[in-house]
Amino acid sequence: MGSLHLVGGEKGGVGKSWLARLMAHTLSDGPEFVLIDSDQSNPTLANFYQSAIQIPFSDHPKHEDLSDEVFDYAIESNVIVNLPAGAHALVSRWIAGKSVFRQSERRAVALKHWFVTDGEDDSLSLFARSVNHYDGKLPHVLVLNQGRCDDWNYFNERTDIQELIELYSIPVVELPKLGDYRRIKLNAQRFTFQEAMEFKGFGVLGQAQIEQYLEEVHQILTEGGFFGVADLRYDG
């Protein structure tokens, strides 16, 4: 059985590609997986991983069928798709027009939408729109990116969001923050997380900080069995 993990958030700058890269690192010593970058304007995932395949979601008559390949990969493997901002209309049209829910049941493909938020009102409203649109047919995971927000009181006060989380039993994941200096330099060098752990320029303590961060993320992403690999070990 394969799986299709759509990593989105609709809004730019919330940390979608960061999460996709963390997921890739988490699975690097586990089951087979395929990375797909569908962001044509800023293919961050493809910039960090040469193995990432660039497949756009499009409504252009000449390109609208290109995204079908995403599902073909998911039949045999775990697929991580980095979505661009504003992808909801194109992805939902693809899901409906290509009977993705029906085919996922027939082919035993597990679907999951990882929705990354920065806690802002617009981001939370986009999350509500996504959940309401799919009405429970597309399982969501709400990812609270601590690297983009350190006060989640407004999120807790949004009763509509809390009701949706309860109604659809949506897991809420707190994605920890890596220090800004390490994160900025890591991104500037276009390091994978494995390369960052081995980069001597970060110093012994810097490397240890990154390793500790990755270990924490690994535990968060696997302990809930999100990939069907709850017992996946962390080897650093």
Tab-separated table of C-alpha atoms in Angstrom:
chain	number	residue	atom	x	y	z
A	1	MET	CA	0.000	0.000	0.000
A	2	GLY	CA	1.285	3.435	-0.947
A	3	SER	CA	0.528	6.883	0.408
A	4	LEU	CA	0.126	10.406	-0.917
A	5	HIS	CA	1.120	13.256	1.397
A	6	LEU	CA	0.109	16.694	0.139
A	7	VAL	CA	2.103	19.355	1.982
A	8	GLY	CA	0.338	22.691	1.693
A	9	GLY	CA	-1.024	25.668	3.522
A	10	GLU	CA	-2.256	27.907	0.692
A	11	LYS	CA	-0.350	30.888	2.088
A	12	GLY	CA	3.228	31.641	1.103
A	13	GLY	CA	5.993	31.686	3.694
A	14	VAL	CA	4.366	29.433	6.287
A	15	GLY	CA	6.985	26.674	5.991
A	16	LYS	CA	5.500	24.191	3.523
A	17	SER	CA	8.775	23.258	1.852
A	18	TRP	CA	10.559	23.186	5.221
A	19	LEU	CA	8.110	20.543	6.419
A	20	ALA	CA	8.422	18.600	3.157
A	21	ARG	CA	12.195	18.533	3.599
A	22	LEU	CA	11.847	17.378	7.199
A	23	MET	CA	9.525	14.606	6.064
A	24	ALA	CA	12.061	13.534	3.453
A	25	HIS	CA	14.783	13.372	6.097
A	26	THR	CA	12.492	11.428	8.430
A	27	LEU	CA	11.902	8.773	5.774
A	28	SER	CA	15.480	8.716	4.475
A	29	ASP	CA	16.342	5.563	6.433
A	30	GLY	CA	12.893	4.026	6.219
A	31	PRO	CA	10.482	2.919	3.501
A	32	GLU	CA	10.809	3.958	-0.124
A	33	PHE	CA	9.516	7.427	-0.886
A	34	VAL	CA	9.250	9.830	-3.810
A	35	LEU	CA	9.627	13.614	-3.593
A	36	ILE	CA	7.538	15.765	-5.905
A	37	ASP	CA	7.766	19.537	-6.181
A	38	SER	CA	4.716	21.107	-7.801
A	39	ASP	CA	5.784	24.697	-7.128
A	40	GLN	CA	6.893	26.015	-10.510
A	41	SER	CA	7.719	29.566	-9.424
A	42	ASN	CA	9.865	28.599	-6.430
A	43	PRO	CA	10.727	24.871	-6.506
A	44	THR	CA	12.431	24.861	-3.104
A	45	LEU	CA	12.219	21.115	-2.625
A	46	ALA	CA	13.815	20.455	-6.008
A	47	ASN	CA	16.562	22.953	-5.180
A	48	PHE	CA	17.563	20.895	-2.138
A	49	TYR	CA	16.970	17.385	-3.461
A	50	GLN	CA	18.154	16.483	-6.951
A	51	SER	CA	15.962	13.394	-6.770
A	52	ALA	CA	12.796	15.521	-6.499
A	53	ILE	CA	10.531	15.297	-9.523
A	54	GLN	CA	8.871	18.484	-10.744
A	55	ILE	CA	5.217	17.884	-11.608
A	56	PRO	CA	2.826	20.853	-11.731
A	57	PHE	CA	-0.888	20.972	-11.050
A	58	SER	CA	-2.403	22.927	-13.922
A	59	ASP	CA	-5.754	23.691	-15.534
A	60	HIS	CA	-4.136	24.419	-18.883
A	61	PRO	CA	-5.544	21.996	-21.500
A	62	LYS	CA	-2.040	20.935	-22.529
A	63	HIS	CA	-0.839	20.340	-18.965
A	64	GLU	CA	-3.870	19.324	-16.930
A	65	ASP	CA	-3.051	15.608	-17.134
A	66	LEU	CA	0.582	15.914	-16.031
A	67	SER	CA	-0.347	15.688	-12.351
A	68	ASP	CA	-1.864	12.224	-12.871
A	69	GLU	CA	1.661	10.849	-12.555
A	70	VAL	CA	1.607	11.865	-8.895
A	71	PHE	CA	-1.009	9.229	-8.172
A	72	ASP	CA	0.845	6.569	-10.168
A	73	TYR	CA	3.869	7.007	-7.914
A	74	ALA	CA	1.645	6.788	-4.821
A	75	ILE	CA	0.350	3.340	-5.765
A	76	GLU	CA	3.771	1.821	-5.165
A	77	SER	CA	5.489	4.234	-2.786
A	78	ASN	CA	5.154	6.970	-0.160
A	79	VAL	CA	4.866	10.252	-2.040
A	80	ILE	CA	5.564	13.691	-0.560
A	81	VAL	CA	4.220	16.569	-2.663
A	82	ASN	CA	5.336	20.114	-1.965
A	83	LEU	CA	2.423	22.334	-3.016
A	84	PRO	CA	2.741	25.990	-3.988
A	85	ALA	CA	0.742	28.755	-2.357
A	86	GLY	CA	-2.792	29.066	-3.694
A	87	ALA	CA	-2.948	25.453	-4.900
A	88	HIS	CA	-6.367	24.612	-3.420
A	89	ALA	CA	-8.424	25.274	-6.555
A	90	LEU	CA	-6.135	23.278	-8.856
A	91	VAL	CA	-5.635	20.353	-6.480
A	92	SER	CA	-9.307	20.061	-5.519
A	93	ARG	CA	-10.265	20.168	-9.209
A	94	TRP	CA	-7.758	17.387	-9.921
A	95	ILE	CA	-9.060	15.282	-7.031
A	96	ALA	CA	-12.670	15.665	-8.145
A	97	GLY	CA	-12.083	15.466	-11.891
A	98	LYS	CA	-9.863	12.384	-11.723
A	99	SER	CA	-11.922	10.522	-9.072
A	100	VAL	CA	-8.891	10.404	-6.776
A	101	PHE	CA	-10.905	9.352	-3.719
A	102	ARG	CA	-12.442	6.396	-5.567
A	103	GLN	CA	-9.133	5.320	-7.025
A	104	SER	CA	-7.354	5.654	-3.683
A	105	GLU	CA	-9.832	3.189	-2.182
A	106	ARG	CA	-9.445	0.774	-5.088
A	107	ARG	CA	-5.646	0.980	-5.077
A	108	ALA	CA	-5.254	1.154	-1.271
A	109	VAL	CA	-3.516	4.536	-1.385
A	110	ALA	CA	-3.625	6.452	1.912
A	111	LEU	CA	-4.247	10.171	1.441
A	112	LYS	CA	-3.201	12.931	3.808
A	113	HIS	CA	-3.134	16.721	3.592
A	114	TRP	CA	-0.544	18.360	5.836
A	115	PHE	CA	-1.754	21.932	6.275
A	116	VAL	CA	0.995	24.229	7.592
A	117	THR	CA	-0.104	27.394	9.381
A	118	ASP	CA	1.628	30.427	10.856
A	119	GLY	CA	-1.296	31.095	13.191
A	120	GLU	CA	-2.456	34.215	11.361
A	121	ASP	CA	-6.164	34.787	10.757
A	122	ASP	CA	-5.937	34.361	6.985
A	123	SER	CA	-3.968	31.127	7.324
A	124	LEU	CA	-6.479	29.627	9.767
A	125	SER	CA	-9.385	30.673	7.560
A	126	LEU	CA	-7.757	28.950	4.581
A	127	PHE	CA	-7.404	25.829	6.715
A	128	ALA	CA	-11.121	25.970	7.574
A	129	ARG	CA	-11.981	26.347	3.899
A	130	SER	CA	-9.920	23.294	2.986
A	131	VAL	CA	-11.408	21.113	5.713
A	132	ASN	CA	-14.968	22.176	4.918
A	133	HIS	CA	-14.452	21.654	1.202
A	134	TYR	CA	-13.373	18.033	1.560
A	135	ASP	CA	-15.870	17.285	4.331
A	136	GLY	CA	-13.758	14.554	5.913
A	137	LYS	CA	-12.911	12.771	2.657
A	138	LEU	CA	-9.328	14.057	2.656
A	139	PRO	CA	-7.715	13.544	6.085
A	140	HIS	CA	-5.950	16.666	7.299
A	141	VAL	CA	-3.065	17.170	9.710
A	142	LEU	CA	-2.788	20.718	11.036
A	143	VAL	CA	0.838	21.751	11.497
A	144	LEU	CA	1.488	24.657	13.864
A	145	ASN	CA	4.831	26.041	12.707
A	146	GLN	CA	6.581	27.324	15.820
A	147	GLY	CA	9.217	28.857	13.574
A	148	ARG	CA	6.630	31.295	12.240
A	149	CYS	CA	4.673	31.998	15.430
A	150	ASP	CA	5.376	31.794	19.154
A	151	ASP	CA	1.938	32.781	20.470
A	152	TRP	CA	-0.956	30.497	19.616
A	153	ASN	CA	-3.607	32.122	21.796
A	154	TYR	CA	-5.525	33.380	18.764
A	155	PHE	CA	-5.550	29.870	17.320
A	156	ASN	CA	-6.983	28.563	20.587
A	157	GLU	CA	-9.608	31.328	20.576
A	158	ARG	CA	-10.873	30.481	17.091
A	159	THR	CA	-13.824	28.336	18.151
A	160	ASP	CA	-14.676	27.499	14.538
A	161	ILE	CA	-11.212	26.001	14.066
A	162	GLN	CA	-11.386	24.062	17.333
A	163	GLU	CA	-14.814	22.694	16.379
A	164	LEU	CA	-13.525	21.511	13.003
A	165	ILE	CA	-10.558	19.816	14.645
A	166	GLU	CA	-12.897	17.985	17.007
A	167	LEU	CA	-15.522	17.188	14.369
A	168	TYR	CA	-13.059	15.573	11.966
A	169	SER	CA	-10.584	14.306	14.602
A	170	ILE	CA	-7.781	16.275	12.977
A	171	PRO	CA	-4.339	15.677	14.490
A	172	VAL	CA	-2.564	18.883	15.497
A	173	VAL	CA	1.239	18.791	15.221
A	174	GLU	CA	3.513	21.402	16.768
A	175	LEU	CA	6.525	21.750	14.487
A	176	PRO	CA	9.439	22.970	16.633
A	177	LYS	CA	11.629	25.917	15.702
A	178	LEU	CA	15.264	25.663	14.687
A	179	GLY	CA	17.304	28.737	15.649
A	180	ASP	CA	17.124	31.434	12.968
A	181	TYR	CA	20.888	31.579	12.412
A	182	ARG	CA	21.149	27.838	11.735
A	183	ARG	CA	18.009	27.840	9.590
A	184	ILE	CA	19.043	30.825	7.473
A	185	LYS	CA	22.558	29.516	6.884
A	186	LEU	CA	21.296	26.002	6.168
A	187	ASN	CA	18.913	27.395	3.551
A	188	ALA	CA	21.550	29.705	2.067
A	189	GLN	CA	23.904	26.765	1.548
A	190	ARG	CA	21.043	24.616	0.239
A	191	PHE	CA	22.027	21.839	2.591
A	192	THR	CA	19.891	18.791	3.123
A	193	PHE	CA	19.464	18.130	6.837
A	194	GLN	CA	21.924	15.261	6.623
A	195	GLU	CA	24.508	17.569	5.071
A	196	ALA	CA	23.816	20.193	7.746
A	197	MET	CA	24.562	17.690	10.515
A	198	GLU	CA	27.896	16.938	8.870
A	199	PHE	CA	28.856	20.557	8.095
A	200	LYS	CA	31.836	21.406	10.283
A	201	GLY	CA	31.241	25.112	9.773
A	202	PHE	CA	28.400	24.894	12.285
A	203	GLY	CA	30.817	23.728	14.964
A	204	VAL	CA	30.315	20.852	17.377
A	205	LEU	CA	27.484	22.526	19.291
A	206	GLY	CA	25.796	23.714	16.114
A	207	GLN	CA	25.833	20.206	14.655
A	208	ALA	CA	24.479	18.845	17.937
A	209	GLN	CA	21.708	21.442	17.904
A	210	ILE	CA	20.616	20.416	14.424
A	211	GLU	CA	20.769	16.725	15.289
A	212	GLN	CA	18.664	17.286	18.412
A	213	TYR	CA	16.145	19.264	16.369
A	214	LEU	CA	15.858	16.504	13.771
A	215	GLU	CA	15.464	13.878	16.448
A	216	GLU	CA	12.600	15.845	17.982
A	217	VAL	CA	10.913	16.274	14.604
A	218	HIS	CA	11.409	12.586	13.831
A	219	GLN	CA	9.606	11.621	17.026
A	220	ILE	CA	6.731	14.020	16.316
A	221	LEU	CA	6.211	12.815	12.751
A	222	THR	CA	6.479	9.107	13.469
A	223	GLU	CA	4.970	8.539	16.899
A	224	GLY	CA	1.504	9.204	15.523
A	225	GLY	CA	2.000	6.622	12.777
A	226	PHE	CA	1.460	9.271	10.101
A	227	PHE	CA	3.604	7.328	7.642
A	228	GLY	CA	2.584	3.904	8.868
A	229	VAL	CA	6.076	3.605	10.360
A	230	ALA	CA	5.563	4.474	14.028
A	231	ASP	CA	8.514	2.268	14.962
A	232	LEU	CA	10.905	3.880	12.474
A	233	ARG	CA	14.169	4.360	14.325
A	234	TYR	CA	16.194	7.535	14.342
A	235	ASP	CA	19.814	6.922	13.402
A	236	GLY	CA	20.907	10.553	13.138
